[in-house]
Each structure stands twice: as structure tokens, then as C-alpha cells.
Amino acid sequence: MTVNAENVDREEIRRFLAEDVGPGDVTARIIPESVRAEATVITREPMVMCGRDWFEAVFYELAPSCLVEWRVGEGDEVGADTELCRVLGPARALLTGERTAINLLQTLSGTATRARRFAEAVAGTGTVVLDTRKTIPGLRRLQKYAVKVGGCENHRFGLYDGILLKENHILASGSLTQAVRQARTFAEALPVEVEVESLAELEEALTAGADIILLDNFSLEEMRTAVKLASGSALLEASGNIDLTNMRRVAETGVDRISVGAITKNLQTIDLSMRISLKEHGEHKT
């Protein structure tokens, strides 16, 4: 087995395993080291496949001789009761790694599946759906990868790769215009985004030269007015109380982007089952 180094940080995988295995899997010791096994992973519900590299890396870390045979590709949408893959290798490695590997697969697939639903909701409008920084601690890079697999795009990764001036930044700076001016002085290469809560603040942000303007909790009519006022001079991003029930209507106002924290925050993991067959010892189900 080989691991995709572009996606997977081996040290990250070791940390994931250490959380579960600690100094050693005392239960798996009941299985002789020489016993080999085969595991089958099945989804119990419809899903978008995501996280294959991390799933493989868990078993590779425990036993490089493990082999994963995939039945579906990354990003594939599959129905309930679909066989996703088979894992062959030392029984101890399969038993020890199953929970960590399944946790990663079900979490990333859950994120990608949710992202796919949001991407479908705006299809054909020209509006892009973005995630936010509302991610599971320690899993931001993985979840943002899953968002893209699902068909949405990433907002800034952290506080270092994009400027977003929110209400408290503006208050601390003295004014919206002053906040934009100060941001330009030390981060010329970064786009400056400003959050506004009214059409008057929108006009000030446009005059100040903001690159992106976040329309916070604007009504649909206010969004349509904002699109006319901006007239393409800045990207407009809608946010606040937007979900699958109203996203299409928001996109149809003409905004360029919609940011949704729920893609990664309100996460429902996928129900997966992993069955391990041992030559001498029958079947084990997780």
C-alpha cells in the first residue's frame, strides 16, 4: 500500500491513532499475530465518498502490508448499502485501526455529502458556496478538503490568509473607512473583505475600496439592491440564516458568493459498517 503524501500528513495520522490506541490495543492481543483477515466497509445511507487517502493511511501506519481495494472513487455519490471497499491485512491491524479509519471516513464523507447538497442548490446561478472557519478543531484542513470534494469552495483557511473586517474590528479602528485603510497598509497582497449590516455601510465599503463585501443578514430585496449598487466593483457575499430552504432564492439575487458555516459545523456523519472476517475466528462487526 502507498499513501498519497499530497493529502496525508503521516504525523497527523499518528496523532489520530494515539488518541484511540494509546500505548497499545489490549483487546486485539487475543488474536495471534499471524492471523490475516479481510474487512468489508458498507454505507448504510446515501453519501458522497470522501476520505479514502486518510482511511488507507491509518492501516498503512499500523501495517504497511495492508491492502485496500476500493469499489467507489473519491467524490462518487453512492446509494445506501453500497460496498465501499475491502481491506486485507493482519487481523490485529484491522481490528486496531477500524475505529480511527471509520471515524475519518464517515466524518469527511458527511462533510462532502452536505457540501454536495449546497452546491446542487445553487447550480446554474453562477453563485459560489463557501465554507467558513466553523470546523471541528484539528480537522480544518481535512474538512475543507471534503467541502471541495462535495462541490463547494473554501473561504479563508485561517486568520492569516485573508482579511475579514467585522463589526468589532471596525469599532476598534474608529470607522469602516479607517479599518479598510489600515488593512491596506500592512497586507497589500491580501484581499480585504468587510462585513456590513446595512445599505449605508455597503456604500461606505464600496467608497473605501473593499475587495469583497459580506452582506450580513440582508433581506432578499436588500441583496438585490446591493447587487445594483456594487455593479461589479466588489464581490458580494451573502451570509447569515441561509440554509438549503432559502439558498436558491439568495443565489438568484445575483450575489457572487454565499458563505455557510453549517456545511462543516452542523455535521451529520455517515452511518458506515465494517465487517471483519477472520479465517479461524468468524466475523467481527463495528
Short mmCIF file of C-alpha atoms in Angstrom, two decimals:
data_model
loop_
_atom_site.label_atom_id
_atom_site.label_comp_id
_atom_site.label_asym_id
_atom_site.label_seq_id
_atom_site.Cartn_x
_atom_site.Cartn_y
_atom_site.Cartn_z
CA MET A 1 0.00 0.00 0.00
CA THR A 2 1.16 3.56 -0.70
CA VAL A 3 -0.11 6.78 0.88
CA ASN A 4 -0.91 9.99 -1.03
CA ALA A 5 1.59 12.36 0.58
CA GLU A 6 -0.10 15.37 -1.01
CA ASN A 7 -3.19 14.84 1.15
CA VAL A 8 -1.98 12.88 4.14
CA ASP A 9 0.33 14.07 6.90
CA ARG A 10 1.73 10.90 8.47
CA GLU A 11 2.32 12.65 11.78
CA GLU A 12 -1.34 13.66 11.78
CA ILE A 13 -2.34 10.03 11.31
CA ARG A 14 -0.11 9.03 14.21
CA ARG A 15 -1.86 11.58 16.43
CA PHE A 16 -5.26 10.24 15.41
CA LEU A 17 -4.18 6.70 16.27
CA ALA A 18 -2.54 7.74 19.54
CA GLU A 19 -5.86 9.17 20.71
CA ASP A 20 -7.51 5.77 20.36
CA VAL A 21 -4.70 3.23 20.73
CA GLY A 22 -2.50 4.95 23.32
CA PRO A 23 0.29 2.57 24.44
CA GLY A 24 -1.37 -0.40 22.74
CA ASP A 25 -4.61 -2.19 21.83
CA VAL A 26 -5.00 -4.63 24.72
CA THR A 27 -8.13 -6.26 23.26
CA ALA A 28 -6.58 -7.12 19.88
CA ARG A 29 -3.92 -9.16 21.67
CA ILE A 30 -6.40 -12.05 21.85
CA ILE A 31 -5.76 -12.54 18.10
CA PRO A 32 -2.48 -14.30 17.17
CA GLU A 33 -0.10 -12.05 15.21
CA SER A 34 0.00 -14.50 12.31
CA VAL A 35 -3.75 -14.34 11.59
CA ARG A 36 -4.76 -12.37 8.50
CA ALA A 37 -8.23 -11.05 7.77
CA GLU A 38 -10.46 -9.25 5.29
CA ALA A 39 -12.76 -6.36 6.16
CA THR A 40 -15.68 -5.02 4.12
CA VAL A 41 -16.91 -1.43 4.57
CA ILE A 42 -20.55 -0.68 3.66
CA THR A 43 -22.53 2.56 3.83
CA ARG A 44 -25.97 2.33 5.40
CA GLU A 45 -27.18 5.57 3.77
CA PRO A 46 -26.67 7.62 0.57
CA MET A 47 -23.40 9.55 0.63
CA VAL A 48 -20.63 11.30 -1.28
CA MET A 49 -17.41 9.31 -0.91
CA CYS A 50 -14.61 11.27 0.73
CA GLY A 51 -11.51 10.47 2.76
CA ARG A 52 -10.02 7.46 1.00
CA ASP A 53 -6.40 8.59 1.48
CA TRP A 54 -6.78 9.05 5.24
CA PHE A 55 -8.63 5.76 5.62
CA GLU A 56 -5.81 3.93 3.84
CA ALA A 57 -3.13 5.79 5.80
CA VAL A 58 -4.48 4.53 9.13
CA PHE A 59 -3.97 0.90 8.15
CA TYR A 60 -0.66 1.62 6.42
CA GLU A 61 0.64 3.16 9.65
CA LEU A 62 -0.30 0.03 11.59
CA ALA A 63 0.87 -2.48 8.96
CA PRO A 64 2.34 -1.47 5.57
CA SER A 65 1.31 -4.86 4.19
CA CYS A 66 -2.38 -3.90 4.39
CA LEU A 67 -4.16 -3.59 1.06
CA VAL A 68 -7.32 -1.55 0.41
CA GLU A 69 -9.39 -2.41 -2.67
CA TRP A 70 -11.83 0.42 -3.43
CA ARG A 71 -15.17 -0.14 -5.10
CA VAL A 72 -16.02 3.58 -5.42
CA GLY A 73 -14.00 6.66 -6.30
CA GLU A 74 -13.36 9.83 -4.32
CA GLY A 75 -16.28 12.20 -4.89
CA ASP A 76 -18.63 9.47 -6.13
CA GLU A 77 -22.23 9.66 -4.98
CA VAL A 78 -23.46 6.24 -3.90
CA GLY A 79 -26.65 4.75 -2.52
CA ALA A 80 -27.38 3.02 0.76
CA ASP A 81 -25.93 -0.47 1.30
CA THR A 82 -23.14 0.11 -1.22
CA GLU A 83 -19.86 -1.69 -0.60
CA LEU A 84 -17.17 0.99 -0.44
CA CYS A 85 -14.02 -1.09 -0.09
CA ARG A 86 -12.31 -4.19 1.20
CA VAL A 87 -9.26 -4.17 3.45
CA LEU A 88 -6.86 -7.12 3.61
CA GLY A 89 -4.07 -7.49 6.14
CA PRO A 90 -3.06 -8.65 9.61
CA ALA A 91 -6.15 -9.13 11.75
CA ARG A 92 -4.67 -7.15 14.63
CA ALA A 93 -4.06 -4.12 12.39
CA LEU A 94 -7.60 -4.23 11.02
CA LEU A 95 -9.12 -4.51 14.48
CA THR A 96 -6.94 -1.77 15.95
CA GLY A 97 -7.39 0.69 13.10
CA GLU A 98 -11.06 0.20 12.29
CA ARG A 99 -12.50 2.91 14.57
CA THR A 100 -9.96 5.61 13.67
CA ALA A 101 -10.28 4.83 9.96
CA ILE A 102 -14.08 4.72 10.02
CA ASN A 103 -14.26 7.94 12.09
CA LEU A 104 -12.27 9.76 9.42
CA LEU A 105 -14.20 8.26 6.52
CA GLN A 106 -17.65 8.93 7.98
CA THR A 107 -16.76 12.49 9.04
CA LEU A 108 -15.23 13.53 5.72
CA SER A 109 -17.95 11.79 3.72
CA GLY A 110 -20.56 13.52 5.87
CA THR A 111 -18.96 16.89 5.16
CA ALA A 112 -18.70 16.20 1.42
CA THR A 113 -22.29 14.94 1.28
CA ARG A 114 -23.59 18.09 2.94
CA ALA A 115 -21.46 20.27 0.66
CA ARG A 116 -22.88 18.48 -2.40
CA ARG A 117 -26.42 19.35 -1.34
CA PHE A 118 -25.48 23.05 -1.02
CA ALA A 119 -23.69 23.03 -4.38
CA GLU A 120 -26.74 21.46 -6.02
CA ALA A 121 -28.99 24.13 -4.52
CA VAL A 122 -27.25 26.94 -6.45
CA ALA A 123 -26.41 25.03 -9.63
CA GLY A 124 -26.72 27.20 -12.73
CA THR A 125 -26.92 30.53 -10.89
CA GLY A 126 -23.24 31.47 -11.08
CA THR A 127 -23.09 31.86 -7.30
CA VAL A 128 -20.33 30.04 -5.39
CA VAL A 129 -20.97 28.44 -1.98
CA LEU A 130 -18.15 28.81 0.56
CA ASP A 131 -17.39 27.16 3.87
CA THR A 132 -16.21 29.11 6.95
CA ARG A 133 -13.79 28.62 9.86
CA LYS A 134 -16.54 26.85 11.86
CA THR A 135 -14.82 23.48 11.66
CA ILE A 136 -14.09 20.63 14.06
CA PRO A 137 -10.89 21.53 15.99
CA GLY A 138 -7.93 19.69 14.50
CA LEU A 139 -9.81 18.69 11.34
CA ARG A 140 -9.99 22.01 9.46
CA ARG A 141 -7.66 21.01 6.63
CA LEU A 142 -9.47 17.70 6.15
CA GLN A 143 -12.95 19.22 6.30
CA LYS A 144 -12.05 21.98 3.85
CA TYR A 145 -10.75 19.29 1.50
CA ALA A 146 -14.09 17.47 1.87
CA VAL A 147 -16.00 20.67 1.11
CA LYS A 148 -14.26 20.88 -2.26
CA VAL A 149 -14.88 17.19 -2.97
CA GLY A 150 -18.56 17.95 -2.38
CA GLY A 151 -18.53 20.77 -4.94
CA CYS A 152 -18.31 23.92 -2.81
CA GLU A 153 -15.30 26.21 -2.30
CA ASN A 154 -13.14 27.31 0.62
CA HIS A 155 -13.24 30.68 2.31
CA ARG A 156 -10.01 31.74 4.04
CA PHE A 157 -8.31 28.90 5.86
CA GLY A 158 -7.40 30.92 8.95
CA LEU A 159 -6.73 34.38 10.24
CA TYR A 160 -3.53 34.66 8.25
CA ASP A 161 -4.57 34.23 4.61
CA GLY A 162 -7.42 36.70 4.24
CA ILE A 163 -8.70 39.89 5.88
CA LEU A 164 -12.28 39.99 7.10
CA LEU A 165 -13.17 43.19 8.92
CA LYS A 166 -16.16 42.54 11.15
CA GLU A 167 -18.13 44.80 13.47
CA ASN A 168 -15.65 44.69 16.35
CA HIS A 169 -12.66 45.34 14.07
CA ILE A 170 -14.45 48.37 12.66
CA LEU A 171 -15.39 49.69 16.11
CA ALA A 172 -11.81 49.26 17.33
CA SER A 173 -10.45 51.08 14.27
CA GLY A 174 -12.79 54.05 14.56
CA SER A 175 -14.69 53.62 11.31
CA LEU A 176 -15.22 51.28 8.39
CA THR A 177 -13.19 53.51 6.10
CA GLN A 178 -10.33 53.70 8.56
CA ALA A 179 -10.36 49.93 9.05
CA VAL A 180 -10.01 49.35 5.30
CA ARG A 181 -7.23 51.93 5.07
CA GLN A 182 -5.27 50.34 7.92
CA ALA A 183 -5.69 46.87 6.43
CA ARG A 184 -4.24 48.08 3.13
CA THR A 185 -1.10 49.41 4.80
CA PHE A 186 0.18 46.05 6.05
CA ALA A 187 -1.46 43.47 3.79
CA GLU A 188 -1.34 44.81 0.26
CA ALA A 189 -1.30 41.33 -1.30
CA LEU A 190 -4.39 40.08 0.53
CA PRO A 191 -7.98 40.81 -0.47
CA VAL A 192 -9.82 42.99 2.05
CA GLU A 193 -13.33 41.85 2.95
CA VAL A 194 -15.70 43.96 5.04
CA GLU A 195 -18.85 42.85 6.81
CA VAL A 196 -21.75 45.31 6.52
CA GLU A 197 -25.17 45.30 8.12
CA SER A 198 -26.97 47.96 6.08
CA LEU A 199 -27.06 49.51 2.63
CA ALA A 200 -25.46 52.67 4.05
CA GLU A 201 -22.50 50.62 5.31
CA LEU A 202 -22.36 48.90 1.92
CA GLU A 203 -21.96 52.25 0.17
CA GLU A 204 -19.20 53.25 2.60
CA ALA A 205 -17.39 49.95 1.97
CA LEU A 206 -17.63 50.48 -1.79
CA THR A 207 -16.23 54.01 -1.46
CA ALA A 208 -13.42 52.73 0.79
CA GLY A 209 -12.41 50.27 -1.94
CA ALA A 210 -13.15 46.94 -0.25
CA ASP A 211 -12.50 43.94 -2.50
CA ILE A 212 -15.26 41.78 -1.02
CA ILE A 213 -18.31 42.89 0.93
CA LEU A 214 -20.12 40.47 3.23
CA LEU A 215 -23.85 41.22 3.43
CA ASP A 216 -24.75 40.14 6.95
CA ASN A 217 -28.39 39.08 7.36
CA PHE A 218 -29.64 41.19 4.44
CA SER A 219 -33.16 40.58 3.17
CA LEU A 220 -33.60 39.32 -0.38
CA GLU A 221 -34.70 42.78 -1.51
CA GLU A 222 -31.69 44.39 0.16
CA MET A 223 -29.42 41.88 -1.58
CA ARG A 224 -30.90 42.78 -4.96
CA THR A 225 -30.35 46.46 -4.22
CA ALA A 226 -26.77 45.75 -3.09
CA VAL A 227 -26.04 43.98 -6.39
CA LYS A 228 -27.20 47.08 -8.31
CA LEU A 229 -25.19 49.44 -6.11
CA ALA A 230 -21.99 47.39 -6.36
CA SER A 231 -22.37 46.94 -10.10
CA GLY A 232 -19.41 44.55 -10.16
CA SER A 233 -16.97 46.88 -8.40
CA ALA A 234 -16.65 44.44 -5.47
CA LEU A 235 -17.57 40.82 -4.88
CA LEU A 236 -20.71 40.46 -2.79
CA GLU A 237 -21.01 37.63 -0.27
CA ALA A 238 -24.26 36.80 1.50
CA SER A 239 -24.23 35.23 4.95
CA GLY A 240 -26.49 34.70 7.93
CA ASN A 241 -29.58 32.48 8.31
CA ILE A 242 -29.05 30.82 4.95
CA ASP A 243 -29.79 27.12 4.57
CA LEU A 244 -31.00 24.67 1.95
CA THR A 245 -34.57 26.01 2.16
CA ASN A 246 -33.70 29.55 1.01
CA MET A 247 -30.25 29.27 -0.62
CA ARG A 248 -31.56 29.17 -4.17
CA ARG A 249 -33.52 32.42 -3.66
CA VAL A 250 -30.42 34.08 -2.21
CA ALA A 251 -28.30 32.99 -5.18
CA GLU A 252 -30.91 34.34 -7.60
CA THR A 253 -30.47 37.86 -6.20
CA GLY A 254 -27.17 37.99 -8.09
CA VAL A 255 -24.68 37.82 -5.19
CA ASP A 256 -21.33 36.33 -6.11
CA ARG A 257 -20.83 34.15 -3.04
CA ILE A 258 -22.73 32.61 -0.15
CA SER A 259 -20.82 31.56 2.96
CA VAL A 260 -22.41 28.85 5.13
CA GLY A 261 -20.95 27.69 8.44
CA ALA A 262 -23.43 24.82 8.56
CA ILE A 263 -21.51 22.90 5.89
CA THR A 264 -18.85 21.97 8.42
CA LYS A 265 -20.48 22.90 11.75
CA ASN A 266 -23.87 21.18 11.59
CA LEU A 267 -22.30 17.91 10.59
CA GLN A 268 -24.05 14.56 10.38
CA THR A 269 -21.57 11.76 9.89
CA ILE A 270 -22.37 8.86 7.57
CA ASP A 271 -23.50 5.56 9.04
CA LEU A 272 -20.84 3.05 7.98
CA SER A 273 -20.43 -0.62 8.85
CA MET A 274 -17.14 -2.52 8.82
CA ARG A 275 -17.22 -6.31 9.00
CA ILE A 276 -14.01 -8.23 9.60
CA SER A 277 -13.80 -11.89 8.62
CA LEU A 278 -11.10 -13.98 10.27
CA LYS A 279 -10.19 -17.40 8.90
CA GLU A 280 -10.16 -19.02 12.32
CA HIS A 281 -12.50 -16.80 14.28
CA GLY A 282 -15.55 -15.92 12.19
CA GLU A 283 -16.84 -12.35 11.90
CA HIS A 284 -16.50 -9.11 13.85
CA LYS A 285 -18.81 -6.12 13.28
CA THR A 286 -18.30 -2.44 14.14
#
